[in-house]
mmCIF file of C-alpha atoms and ligand atoms in Angstrom:
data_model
loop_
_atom_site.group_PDB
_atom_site.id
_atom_site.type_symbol
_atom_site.label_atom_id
_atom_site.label_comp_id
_atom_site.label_asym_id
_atom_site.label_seq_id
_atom_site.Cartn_x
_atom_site.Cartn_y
_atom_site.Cartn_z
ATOM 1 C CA UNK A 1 49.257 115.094 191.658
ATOM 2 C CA UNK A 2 52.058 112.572 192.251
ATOM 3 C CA UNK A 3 51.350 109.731 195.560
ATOM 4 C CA UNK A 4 54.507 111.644 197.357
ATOM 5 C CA UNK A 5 52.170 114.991 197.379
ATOM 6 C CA UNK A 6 49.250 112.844 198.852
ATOM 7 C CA UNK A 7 51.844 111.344 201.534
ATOM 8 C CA UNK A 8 52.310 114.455 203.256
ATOM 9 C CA UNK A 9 55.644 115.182 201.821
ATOM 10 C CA UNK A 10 55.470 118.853 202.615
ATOM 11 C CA UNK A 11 55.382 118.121 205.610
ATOM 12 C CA UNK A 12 59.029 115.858 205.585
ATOM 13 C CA UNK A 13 62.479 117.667 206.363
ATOM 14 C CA UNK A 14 65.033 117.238 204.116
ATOM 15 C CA UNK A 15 66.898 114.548 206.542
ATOM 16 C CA UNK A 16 63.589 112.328 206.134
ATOM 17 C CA UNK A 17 63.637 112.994 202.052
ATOM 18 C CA UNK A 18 67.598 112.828 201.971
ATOM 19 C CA UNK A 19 69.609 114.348 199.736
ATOM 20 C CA UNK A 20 69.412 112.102 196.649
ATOM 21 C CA UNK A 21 65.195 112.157 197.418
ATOM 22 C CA UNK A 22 65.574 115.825 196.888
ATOM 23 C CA UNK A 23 67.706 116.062 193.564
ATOM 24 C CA UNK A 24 65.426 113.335 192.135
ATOM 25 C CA UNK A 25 62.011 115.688 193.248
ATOM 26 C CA UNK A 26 64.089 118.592 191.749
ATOM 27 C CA UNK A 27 64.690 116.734 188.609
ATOM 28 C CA UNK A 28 60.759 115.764 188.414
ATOM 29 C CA UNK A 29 59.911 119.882 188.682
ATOM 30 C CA UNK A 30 62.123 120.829 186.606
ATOM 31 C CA UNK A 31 62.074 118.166 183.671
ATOM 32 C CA UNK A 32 62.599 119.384 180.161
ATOM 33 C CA UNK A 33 62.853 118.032 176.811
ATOM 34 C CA UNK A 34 65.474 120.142 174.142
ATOM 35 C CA UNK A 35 66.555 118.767 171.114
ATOM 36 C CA UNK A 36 70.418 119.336 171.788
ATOM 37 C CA UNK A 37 70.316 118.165 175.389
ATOM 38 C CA UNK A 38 71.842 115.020 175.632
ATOM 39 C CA UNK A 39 71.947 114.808 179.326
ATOM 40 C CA UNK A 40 70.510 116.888 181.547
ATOM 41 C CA UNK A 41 70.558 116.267 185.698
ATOM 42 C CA UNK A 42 71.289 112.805 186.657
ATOM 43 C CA UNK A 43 75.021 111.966 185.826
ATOM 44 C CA UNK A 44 78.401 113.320 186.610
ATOM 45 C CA UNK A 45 78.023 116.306 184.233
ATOM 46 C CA UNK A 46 75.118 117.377 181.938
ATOM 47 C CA UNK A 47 75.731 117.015 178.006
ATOM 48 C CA UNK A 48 75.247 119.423 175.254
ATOM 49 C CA UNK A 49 74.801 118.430 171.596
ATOM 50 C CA UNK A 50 77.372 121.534 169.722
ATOM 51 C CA UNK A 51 77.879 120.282 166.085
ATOM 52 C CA UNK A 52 80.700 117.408 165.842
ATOM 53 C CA UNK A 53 81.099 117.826 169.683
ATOM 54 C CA UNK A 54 79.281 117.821 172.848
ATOM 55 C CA UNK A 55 79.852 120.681 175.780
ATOM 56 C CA UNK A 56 80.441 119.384 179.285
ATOM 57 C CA UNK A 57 79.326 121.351 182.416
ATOM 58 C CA UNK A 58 79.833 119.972 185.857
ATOM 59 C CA UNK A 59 79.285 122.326 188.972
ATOM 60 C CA UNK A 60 80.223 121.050 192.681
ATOM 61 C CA UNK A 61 80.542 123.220 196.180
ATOM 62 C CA UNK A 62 83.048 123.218 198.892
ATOM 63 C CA UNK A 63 82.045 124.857 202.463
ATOM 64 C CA UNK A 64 84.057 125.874 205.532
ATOM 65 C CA UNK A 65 82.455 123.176 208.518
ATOM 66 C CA UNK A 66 80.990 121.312 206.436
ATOM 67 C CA UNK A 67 83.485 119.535 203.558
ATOM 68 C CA UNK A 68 86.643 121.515 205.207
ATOM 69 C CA UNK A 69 88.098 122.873 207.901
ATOM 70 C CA UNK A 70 90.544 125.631 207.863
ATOM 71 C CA UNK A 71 92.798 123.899 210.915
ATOM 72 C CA UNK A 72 93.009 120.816 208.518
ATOM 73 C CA UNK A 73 93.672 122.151 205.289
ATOM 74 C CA UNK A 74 95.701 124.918 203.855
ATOM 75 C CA UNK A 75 94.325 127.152 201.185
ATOM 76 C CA UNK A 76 96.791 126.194 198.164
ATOM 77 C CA UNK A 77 95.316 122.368 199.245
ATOM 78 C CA UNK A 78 91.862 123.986 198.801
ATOM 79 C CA UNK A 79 92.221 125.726 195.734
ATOM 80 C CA UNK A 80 93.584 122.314 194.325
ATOM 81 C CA UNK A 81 90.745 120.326 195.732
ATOM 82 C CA UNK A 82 88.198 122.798 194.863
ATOM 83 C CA UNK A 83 89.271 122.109 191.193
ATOM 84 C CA UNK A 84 90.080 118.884 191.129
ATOM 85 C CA UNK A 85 86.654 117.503 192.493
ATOM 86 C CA UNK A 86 84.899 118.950 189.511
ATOM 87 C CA UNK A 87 87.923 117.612 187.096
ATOM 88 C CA UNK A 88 86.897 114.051 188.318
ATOM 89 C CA UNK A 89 83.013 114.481 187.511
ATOM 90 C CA UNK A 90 84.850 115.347 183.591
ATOM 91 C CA UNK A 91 86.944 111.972 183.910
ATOM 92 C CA UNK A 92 83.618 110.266 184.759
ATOM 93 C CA UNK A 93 82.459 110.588 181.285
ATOM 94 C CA UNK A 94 85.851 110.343 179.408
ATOM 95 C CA UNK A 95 85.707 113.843 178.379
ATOM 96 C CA UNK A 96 88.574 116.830 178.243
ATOM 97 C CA UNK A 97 88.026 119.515 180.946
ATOM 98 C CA UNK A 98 88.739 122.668 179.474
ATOM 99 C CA UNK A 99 87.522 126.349 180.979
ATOM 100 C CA UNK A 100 86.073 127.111 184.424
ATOM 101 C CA UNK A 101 84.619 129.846 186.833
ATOM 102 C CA UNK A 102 84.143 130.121 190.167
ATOM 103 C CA UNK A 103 82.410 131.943 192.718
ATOM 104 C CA UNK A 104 84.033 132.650 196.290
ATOM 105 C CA UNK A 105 82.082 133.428 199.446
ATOM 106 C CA UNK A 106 84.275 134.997 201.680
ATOM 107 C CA UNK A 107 84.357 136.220 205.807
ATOM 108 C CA UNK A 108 85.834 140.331 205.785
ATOM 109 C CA UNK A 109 88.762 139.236 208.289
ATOM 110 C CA UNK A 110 90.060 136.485 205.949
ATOM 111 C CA UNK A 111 94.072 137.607 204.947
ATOM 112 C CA UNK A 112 94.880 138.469 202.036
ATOM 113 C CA UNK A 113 97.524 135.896 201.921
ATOM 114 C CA UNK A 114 94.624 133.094 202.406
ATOM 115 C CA UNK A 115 93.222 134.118 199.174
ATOM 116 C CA UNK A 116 96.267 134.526 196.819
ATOM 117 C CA UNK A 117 97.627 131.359 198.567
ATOM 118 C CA UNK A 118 94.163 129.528 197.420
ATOM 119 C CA UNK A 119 94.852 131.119 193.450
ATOM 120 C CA UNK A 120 98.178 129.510 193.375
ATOM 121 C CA UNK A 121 97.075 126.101 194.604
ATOM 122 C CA UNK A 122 94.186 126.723 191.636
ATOM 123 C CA UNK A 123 96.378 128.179 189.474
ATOM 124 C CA UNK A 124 98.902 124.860 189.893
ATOM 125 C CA UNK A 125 96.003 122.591 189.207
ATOM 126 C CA UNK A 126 94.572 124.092 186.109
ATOM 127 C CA UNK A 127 97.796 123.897 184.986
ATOM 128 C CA UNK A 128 98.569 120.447 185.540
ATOM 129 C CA UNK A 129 95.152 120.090 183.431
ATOM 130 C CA UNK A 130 95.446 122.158 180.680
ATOM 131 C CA UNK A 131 92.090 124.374 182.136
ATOM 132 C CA UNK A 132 91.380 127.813 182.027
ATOM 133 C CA UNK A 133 89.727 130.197 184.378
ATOM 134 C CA UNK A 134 87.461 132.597 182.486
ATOM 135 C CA UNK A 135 84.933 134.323 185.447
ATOM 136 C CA UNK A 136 82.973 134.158 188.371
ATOM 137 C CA UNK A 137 81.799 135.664 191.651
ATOM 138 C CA UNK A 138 82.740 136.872 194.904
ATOM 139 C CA UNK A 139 80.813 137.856 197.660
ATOM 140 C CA UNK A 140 80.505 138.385 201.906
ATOM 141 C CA UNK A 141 80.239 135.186 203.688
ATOM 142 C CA UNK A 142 80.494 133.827 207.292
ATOM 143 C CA UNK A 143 82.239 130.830 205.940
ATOM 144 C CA UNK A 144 84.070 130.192 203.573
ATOM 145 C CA UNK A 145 82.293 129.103 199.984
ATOM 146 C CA UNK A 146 83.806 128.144 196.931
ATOM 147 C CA UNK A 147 81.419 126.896 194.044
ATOM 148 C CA UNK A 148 83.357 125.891 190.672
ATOM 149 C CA UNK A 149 81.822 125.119 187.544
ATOM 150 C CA UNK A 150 83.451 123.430 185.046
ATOM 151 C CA UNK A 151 83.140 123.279 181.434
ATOM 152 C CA UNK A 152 84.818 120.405 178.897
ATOM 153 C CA UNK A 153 84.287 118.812 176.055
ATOM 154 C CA UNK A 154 84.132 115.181 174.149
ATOM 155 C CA UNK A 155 83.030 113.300 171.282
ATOM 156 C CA UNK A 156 79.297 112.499 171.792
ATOM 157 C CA UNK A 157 80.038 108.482 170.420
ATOM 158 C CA UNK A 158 82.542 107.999 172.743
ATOM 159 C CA UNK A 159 81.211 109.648 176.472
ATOM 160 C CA UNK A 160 80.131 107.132 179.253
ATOM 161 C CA UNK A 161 77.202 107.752 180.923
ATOM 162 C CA UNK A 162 75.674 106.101 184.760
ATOM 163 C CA UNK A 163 72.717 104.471 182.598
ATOM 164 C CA UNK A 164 74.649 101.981 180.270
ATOM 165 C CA UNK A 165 75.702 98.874 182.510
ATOM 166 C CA UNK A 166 74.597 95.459 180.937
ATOM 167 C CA UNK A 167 73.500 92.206 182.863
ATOM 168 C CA UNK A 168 76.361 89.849 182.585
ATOM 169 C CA UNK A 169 79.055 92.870 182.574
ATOM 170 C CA UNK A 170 82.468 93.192 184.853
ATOM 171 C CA UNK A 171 81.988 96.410 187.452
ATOM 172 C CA UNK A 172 85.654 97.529 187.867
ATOM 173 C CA UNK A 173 87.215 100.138 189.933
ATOM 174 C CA UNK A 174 90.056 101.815 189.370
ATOM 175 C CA UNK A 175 93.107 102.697 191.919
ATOM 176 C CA UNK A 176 92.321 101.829 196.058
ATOM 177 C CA UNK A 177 89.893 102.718 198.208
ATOM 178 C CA UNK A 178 88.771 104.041 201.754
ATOM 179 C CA UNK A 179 92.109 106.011 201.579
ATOM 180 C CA UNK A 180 90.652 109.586 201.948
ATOM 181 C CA UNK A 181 87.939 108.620 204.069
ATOM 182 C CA UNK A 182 90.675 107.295 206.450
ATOM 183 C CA UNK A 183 92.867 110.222 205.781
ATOM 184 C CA UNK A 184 89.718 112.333 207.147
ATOM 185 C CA UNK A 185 89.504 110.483 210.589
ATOM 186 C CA UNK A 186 93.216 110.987 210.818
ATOM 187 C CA UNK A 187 92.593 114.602 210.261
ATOM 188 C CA UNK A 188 90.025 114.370 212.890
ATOM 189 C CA UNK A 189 91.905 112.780 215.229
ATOM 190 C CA UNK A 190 94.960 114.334 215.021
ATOM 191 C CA UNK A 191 94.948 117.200 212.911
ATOM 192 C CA UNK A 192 97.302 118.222 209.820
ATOM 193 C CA UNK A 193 99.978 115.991 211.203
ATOM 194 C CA UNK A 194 98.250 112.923 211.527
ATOM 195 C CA UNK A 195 100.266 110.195 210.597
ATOM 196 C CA UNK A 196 100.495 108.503 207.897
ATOM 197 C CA UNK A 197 100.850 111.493 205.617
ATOM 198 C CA UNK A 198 100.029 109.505 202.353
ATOM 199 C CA UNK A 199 96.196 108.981 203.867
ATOM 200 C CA UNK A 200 95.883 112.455 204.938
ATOM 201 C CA UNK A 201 97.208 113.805 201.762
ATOM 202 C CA UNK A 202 94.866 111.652 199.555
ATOM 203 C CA UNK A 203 91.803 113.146 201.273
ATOM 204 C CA UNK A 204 93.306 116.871 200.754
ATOM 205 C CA UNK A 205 94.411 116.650 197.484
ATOM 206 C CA UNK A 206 92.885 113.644 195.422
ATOM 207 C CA UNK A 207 94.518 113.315 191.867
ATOM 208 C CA UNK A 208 91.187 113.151 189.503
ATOM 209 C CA UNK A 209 91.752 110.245 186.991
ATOM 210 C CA UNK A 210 91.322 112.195 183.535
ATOM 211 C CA UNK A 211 93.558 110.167 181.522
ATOM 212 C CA UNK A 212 92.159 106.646 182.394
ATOM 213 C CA UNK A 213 88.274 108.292 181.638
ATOM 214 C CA UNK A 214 89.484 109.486 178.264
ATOM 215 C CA UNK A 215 91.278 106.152 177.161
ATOM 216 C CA UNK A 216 88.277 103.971 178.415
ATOM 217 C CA UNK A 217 85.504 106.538 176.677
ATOM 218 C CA UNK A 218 88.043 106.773 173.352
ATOM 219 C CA UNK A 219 88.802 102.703 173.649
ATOM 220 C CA UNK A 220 85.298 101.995 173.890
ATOM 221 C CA UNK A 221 86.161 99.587 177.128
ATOM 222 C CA UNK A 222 83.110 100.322 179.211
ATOM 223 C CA UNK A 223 78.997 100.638 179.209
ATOM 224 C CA UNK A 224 78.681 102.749 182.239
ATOM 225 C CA UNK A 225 80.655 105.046 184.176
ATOM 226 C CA UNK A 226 80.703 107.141 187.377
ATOM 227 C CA UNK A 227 83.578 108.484 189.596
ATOM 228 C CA UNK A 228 83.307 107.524 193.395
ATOM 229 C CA UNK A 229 82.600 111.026 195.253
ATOM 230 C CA UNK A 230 80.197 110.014 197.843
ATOM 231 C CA UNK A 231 81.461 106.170 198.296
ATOM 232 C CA UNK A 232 81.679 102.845 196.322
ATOM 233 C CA UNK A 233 77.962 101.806 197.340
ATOM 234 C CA UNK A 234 76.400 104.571 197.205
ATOM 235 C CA UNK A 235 77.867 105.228 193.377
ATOM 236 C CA UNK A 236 77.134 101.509 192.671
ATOM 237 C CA UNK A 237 73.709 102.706 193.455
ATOM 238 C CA UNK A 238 73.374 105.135 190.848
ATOM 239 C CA UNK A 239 74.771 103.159 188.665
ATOM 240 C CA UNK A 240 72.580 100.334 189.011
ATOM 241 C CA UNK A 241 69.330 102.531 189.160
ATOM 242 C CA UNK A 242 70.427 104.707 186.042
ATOM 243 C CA UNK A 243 71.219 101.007 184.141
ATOM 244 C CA UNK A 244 68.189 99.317 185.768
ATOM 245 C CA UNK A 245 69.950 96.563 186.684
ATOM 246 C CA UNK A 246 71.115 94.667 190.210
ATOM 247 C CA UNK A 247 74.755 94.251 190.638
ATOM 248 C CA UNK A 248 76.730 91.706 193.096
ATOM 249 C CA UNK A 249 80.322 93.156 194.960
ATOM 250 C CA UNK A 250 82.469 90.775 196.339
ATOM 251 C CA UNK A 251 83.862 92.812 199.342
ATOM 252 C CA UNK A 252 87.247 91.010 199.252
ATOM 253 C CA UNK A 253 88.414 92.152 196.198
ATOM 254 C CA UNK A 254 87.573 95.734 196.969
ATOM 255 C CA UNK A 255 91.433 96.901 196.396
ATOM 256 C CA UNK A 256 92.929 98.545 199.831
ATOM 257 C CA UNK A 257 96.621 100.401 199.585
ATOM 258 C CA UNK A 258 99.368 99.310 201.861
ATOM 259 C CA UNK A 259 98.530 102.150 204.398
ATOM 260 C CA UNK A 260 94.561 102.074 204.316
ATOM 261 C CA UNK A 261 96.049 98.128 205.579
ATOM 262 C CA UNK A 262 98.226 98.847 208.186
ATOM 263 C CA UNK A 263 96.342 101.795 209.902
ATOM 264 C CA UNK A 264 92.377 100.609 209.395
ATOM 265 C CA UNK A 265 92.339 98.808 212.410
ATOM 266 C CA UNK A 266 93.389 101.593 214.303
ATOM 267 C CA UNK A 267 90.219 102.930 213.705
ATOM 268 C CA UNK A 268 87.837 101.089 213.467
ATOM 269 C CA UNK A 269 86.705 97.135 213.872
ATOM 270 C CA UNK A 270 85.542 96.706 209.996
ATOM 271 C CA UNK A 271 88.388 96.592 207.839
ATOM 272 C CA UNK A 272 86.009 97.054 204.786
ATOM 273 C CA UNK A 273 83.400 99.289 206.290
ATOM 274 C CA UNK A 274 85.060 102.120 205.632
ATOM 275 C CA UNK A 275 86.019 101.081 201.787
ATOM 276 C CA UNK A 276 83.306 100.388 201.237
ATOM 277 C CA UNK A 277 81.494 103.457 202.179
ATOM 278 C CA UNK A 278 83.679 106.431 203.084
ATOM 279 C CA UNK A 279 83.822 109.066 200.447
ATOM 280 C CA UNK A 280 85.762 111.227 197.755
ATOM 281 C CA UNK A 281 88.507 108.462 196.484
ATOM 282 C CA UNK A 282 87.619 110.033 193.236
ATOM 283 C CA UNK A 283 88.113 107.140 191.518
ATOM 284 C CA UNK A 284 86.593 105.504 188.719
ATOM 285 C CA UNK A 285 83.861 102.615 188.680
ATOM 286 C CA UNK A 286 83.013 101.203 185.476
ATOM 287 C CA UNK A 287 81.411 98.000 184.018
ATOM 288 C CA UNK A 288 82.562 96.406 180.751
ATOM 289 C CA UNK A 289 81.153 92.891 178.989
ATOM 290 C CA UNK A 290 83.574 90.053 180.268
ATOM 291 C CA UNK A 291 85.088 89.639 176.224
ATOM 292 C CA UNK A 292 87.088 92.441 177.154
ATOM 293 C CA UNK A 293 88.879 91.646 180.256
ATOM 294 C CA UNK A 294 92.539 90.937 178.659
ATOM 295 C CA UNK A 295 92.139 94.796 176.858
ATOM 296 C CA UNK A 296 90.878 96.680 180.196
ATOM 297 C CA UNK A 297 94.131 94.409 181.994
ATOM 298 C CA UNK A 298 96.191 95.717 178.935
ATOM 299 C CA UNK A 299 95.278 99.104 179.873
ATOM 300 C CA UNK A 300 96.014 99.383 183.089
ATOM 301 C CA UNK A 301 99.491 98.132 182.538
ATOM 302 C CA UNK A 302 100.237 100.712 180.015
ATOM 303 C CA UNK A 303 98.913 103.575 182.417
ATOM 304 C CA UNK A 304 100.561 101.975 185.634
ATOM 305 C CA UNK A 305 96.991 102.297 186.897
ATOM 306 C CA UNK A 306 95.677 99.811 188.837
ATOM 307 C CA UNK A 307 92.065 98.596 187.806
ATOM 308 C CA UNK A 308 90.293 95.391 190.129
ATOM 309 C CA UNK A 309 87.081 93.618 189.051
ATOM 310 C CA UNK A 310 85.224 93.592 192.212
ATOM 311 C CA UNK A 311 81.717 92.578 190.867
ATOM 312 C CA UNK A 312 79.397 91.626 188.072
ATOM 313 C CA UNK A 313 76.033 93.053 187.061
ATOM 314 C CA UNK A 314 72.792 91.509 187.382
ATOM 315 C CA UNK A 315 69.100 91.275 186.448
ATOM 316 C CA UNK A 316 67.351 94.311 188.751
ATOM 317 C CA UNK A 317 65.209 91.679 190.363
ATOM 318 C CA UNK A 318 68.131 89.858 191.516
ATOM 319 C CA UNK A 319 69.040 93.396 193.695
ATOM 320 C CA UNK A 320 72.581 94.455 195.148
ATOM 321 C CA UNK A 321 74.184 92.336 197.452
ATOM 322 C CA UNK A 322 77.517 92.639 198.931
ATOM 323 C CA UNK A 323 79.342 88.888 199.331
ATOM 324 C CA UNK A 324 81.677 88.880 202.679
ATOM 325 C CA UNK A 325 84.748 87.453 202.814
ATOM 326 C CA UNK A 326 82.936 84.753 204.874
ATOM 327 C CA UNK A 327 80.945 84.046 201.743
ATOM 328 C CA UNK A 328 77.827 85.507 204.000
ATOM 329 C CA UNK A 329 75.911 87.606 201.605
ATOM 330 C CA UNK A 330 73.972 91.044 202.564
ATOM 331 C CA UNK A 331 71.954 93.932 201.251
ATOM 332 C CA UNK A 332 73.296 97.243 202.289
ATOM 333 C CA UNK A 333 70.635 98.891 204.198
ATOM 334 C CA UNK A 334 73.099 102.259 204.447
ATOM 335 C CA UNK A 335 74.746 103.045 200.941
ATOM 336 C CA UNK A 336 77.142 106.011 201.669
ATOM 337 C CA UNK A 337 77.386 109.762 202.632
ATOM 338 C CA UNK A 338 74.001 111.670 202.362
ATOM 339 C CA UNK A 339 74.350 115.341 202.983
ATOM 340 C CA UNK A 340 70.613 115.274 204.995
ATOM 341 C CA UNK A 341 70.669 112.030 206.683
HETATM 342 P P1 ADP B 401 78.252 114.122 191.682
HETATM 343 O O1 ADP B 401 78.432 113.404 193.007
HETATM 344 O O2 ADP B 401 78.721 113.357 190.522
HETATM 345 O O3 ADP B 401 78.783 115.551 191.712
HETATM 346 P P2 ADP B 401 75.610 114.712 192.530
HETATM 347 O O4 ADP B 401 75.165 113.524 193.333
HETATM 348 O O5 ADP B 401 76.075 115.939 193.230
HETATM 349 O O6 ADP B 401 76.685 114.224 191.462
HETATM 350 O O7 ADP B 401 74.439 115.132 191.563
HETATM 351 C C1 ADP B 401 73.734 114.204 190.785
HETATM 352 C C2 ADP B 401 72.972 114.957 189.715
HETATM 353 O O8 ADP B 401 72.065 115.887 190.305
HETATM 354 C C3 ADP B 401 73.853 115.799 188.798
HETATM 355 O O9 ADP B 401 73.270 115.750 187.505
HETATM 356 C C4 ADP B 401 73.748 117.199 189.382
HETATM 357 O O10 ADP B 401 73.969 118.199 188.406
HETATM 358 C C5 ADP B 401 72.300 117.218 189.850
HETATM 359 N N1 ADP B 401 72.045 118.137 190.980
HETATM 360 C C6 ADP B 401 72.590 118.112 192.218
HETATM 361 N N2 ADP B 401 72.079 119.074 192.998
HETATM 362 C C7 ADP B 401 71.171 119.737 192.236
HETATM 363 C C8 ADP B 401 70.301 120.851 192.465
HETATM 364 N N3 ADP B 401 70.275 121.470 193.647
HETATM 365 N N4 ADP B 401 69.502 121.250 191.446
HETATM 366 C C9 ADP B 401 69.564 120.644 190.236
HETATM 367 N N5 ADP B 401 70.341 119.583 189.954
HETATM 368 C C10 ADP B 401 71.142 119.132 190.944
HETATM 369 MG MG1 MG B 402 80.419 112.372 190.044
#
């Protein structure tokens, strides 16, 4: 019997155990050893040895009240988002999405027009990705469910996983961030028009970064990788505990947009707070050994993506601290977006 069974844990809710308490217990129950599993729960998608190639599968939920509202987005948005939030957790190990299902919960007085409007914004991204839709499920629901799970594929040498970061290594992140998570108080705020549209838009339809994962994985430019769903600490985190290392983020080089700039202030007193925790940029951290700085700066000029070192990796006893622009240093005490807490 394990010291959390002797602690009473039965007797803990799921807001004391928290969400990523939970998966870990799950992945503790459930814990199994096959030959051709490469990866099973603990990254962005779990691995499958198949011959010369390995199988992706990635799986992630959206629900009505909970990561949407139906006054805030429309359904072609959703059916875009639903897809392209599983795309990302694909980018995140540099592999090549390729077929999907999903499964649709659904209220009986939902129009028609909702659901073939949700299709086409599906049917637009799959396109834009070169995916497939092969199945699924639909049932009754009081809200509104959608559950996609995705399938890709990649060369087994060249995918990135959360548990490869090296002391001494770069931690990079690619595009801006806080965007959506602004976008969403805008949305809160002010609804569907909220100005500026180019936050609000970010947060309903975020553009998942599978060519940049595929040239890093195929370039061999990073040790770890992870895309930034639930916020940049809180995927720092798993990075660092996967890698068994400590890691140190200078918040001032955290890259903001123009916007995230002009409007953060408007919402709140911490310019970086919200960067630095907010959710679903979908963007990707990675850490690389400092020899390769002039090839990662190389790449992002050639994809006109923008990619900022904003910390270096260090020996787990040294921790995680977060340097202000002050030059005050901190732990983070609260990582990110927990689903329990
Ligand atoms: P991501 O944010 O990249 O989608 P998550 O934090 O949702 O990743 O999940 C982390 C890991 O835990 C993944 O390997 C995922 O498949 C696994 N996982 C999440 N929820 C469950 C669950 N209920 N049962 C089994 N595995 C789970
Ligand atoms: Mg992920």
């Amino acid at each position: 019997m394990r010291i959390w069974d002797f602690a009473g844990i039965m007797g803990m809710n799921l807001r004391e155990i928290g969400e990523f308490g939970l998966i870990n217990r799950i992945r503790e129950w459930m814990a199994i050893s096959h030959s051709d599993l490469v990866q099973g729960i603990g990254d962005d998608v779990a691995v499958i040895e198949m011959g010369e190639k390995a199988l992706l599968v990635t799986t992630d939920i959206l629900i009505e009240g909970i990561h949407f509202e139906r006054s805030w987005i429309n359904p072609y948005q959703l059916g875009g988002k639903a897809l392209a939030v599983n795309l990302s957790d694909i980018a995140a190990m540099g592999g090549t999405p390729k077929y999907f299902l999903i499964s649709i919960g659904l209220p009986k007085n939902l129009l028609y027009s909702f659901i073939s409007s949700l299709y086409r914004g599906l049917k637009e991204e799959a396109k834009r990705f070169c995916v497939g839709l092969i199945g699924g499920d639909t049932s009754l629901s009081n809200k509104i469910v959608i559950n996609i799970c995705l399938l890709g594929e990649g060369k087994k040498e060249n995918l990135l996983f959360r548990n490869g970061a090296r002391v001494g290594d770069d931690l990079y992140v690619s595009g801006t961030l806080g965007d959506s998570a602004l976008g969403l108080k805008i949305l809160k705020k002010r609804g569907p028009k909220g100005e500026p549209k180019g936050l609000v838009e970010k947060h309903l339809s975020p553009f998942p970064r599978i060519k940049l994962g595929q040239a890093i994985a195929k370039h061999h430019l990073a040790t770890s990788m992870i895309d930034i769903s639930d916020g940049l600490l809180i995927d720092t985190f798993h990075i660092l505990e996967e890698s068994k290392v400590g890691a140190r983020v200078w918040e001032g080089r955290i890259p903001l947009s123009k916007l995230y700039k002009k409007w953060i202030l408007s919402y709140t007193k911490d310019p970086y707070q919200i960067a630095l925790c907010g959710g679903e940029d979908y963007e990707l951290l990675f850490t690389a050994p400092r020899v390769i700085r002039k090839r990662i700066s190389s790449l992002s000029l050639s994809l006109k993506i923008p990619i900022t070192c904003i910390g270096e990796i260090l020996p787990k006893k040294e921790g995680f601290h977060i340097i202000r622009r002050d030059g005050k240093e901190y732990s983070p005490l609260h990582l990110g977006f927990d689903h329990f807490k």
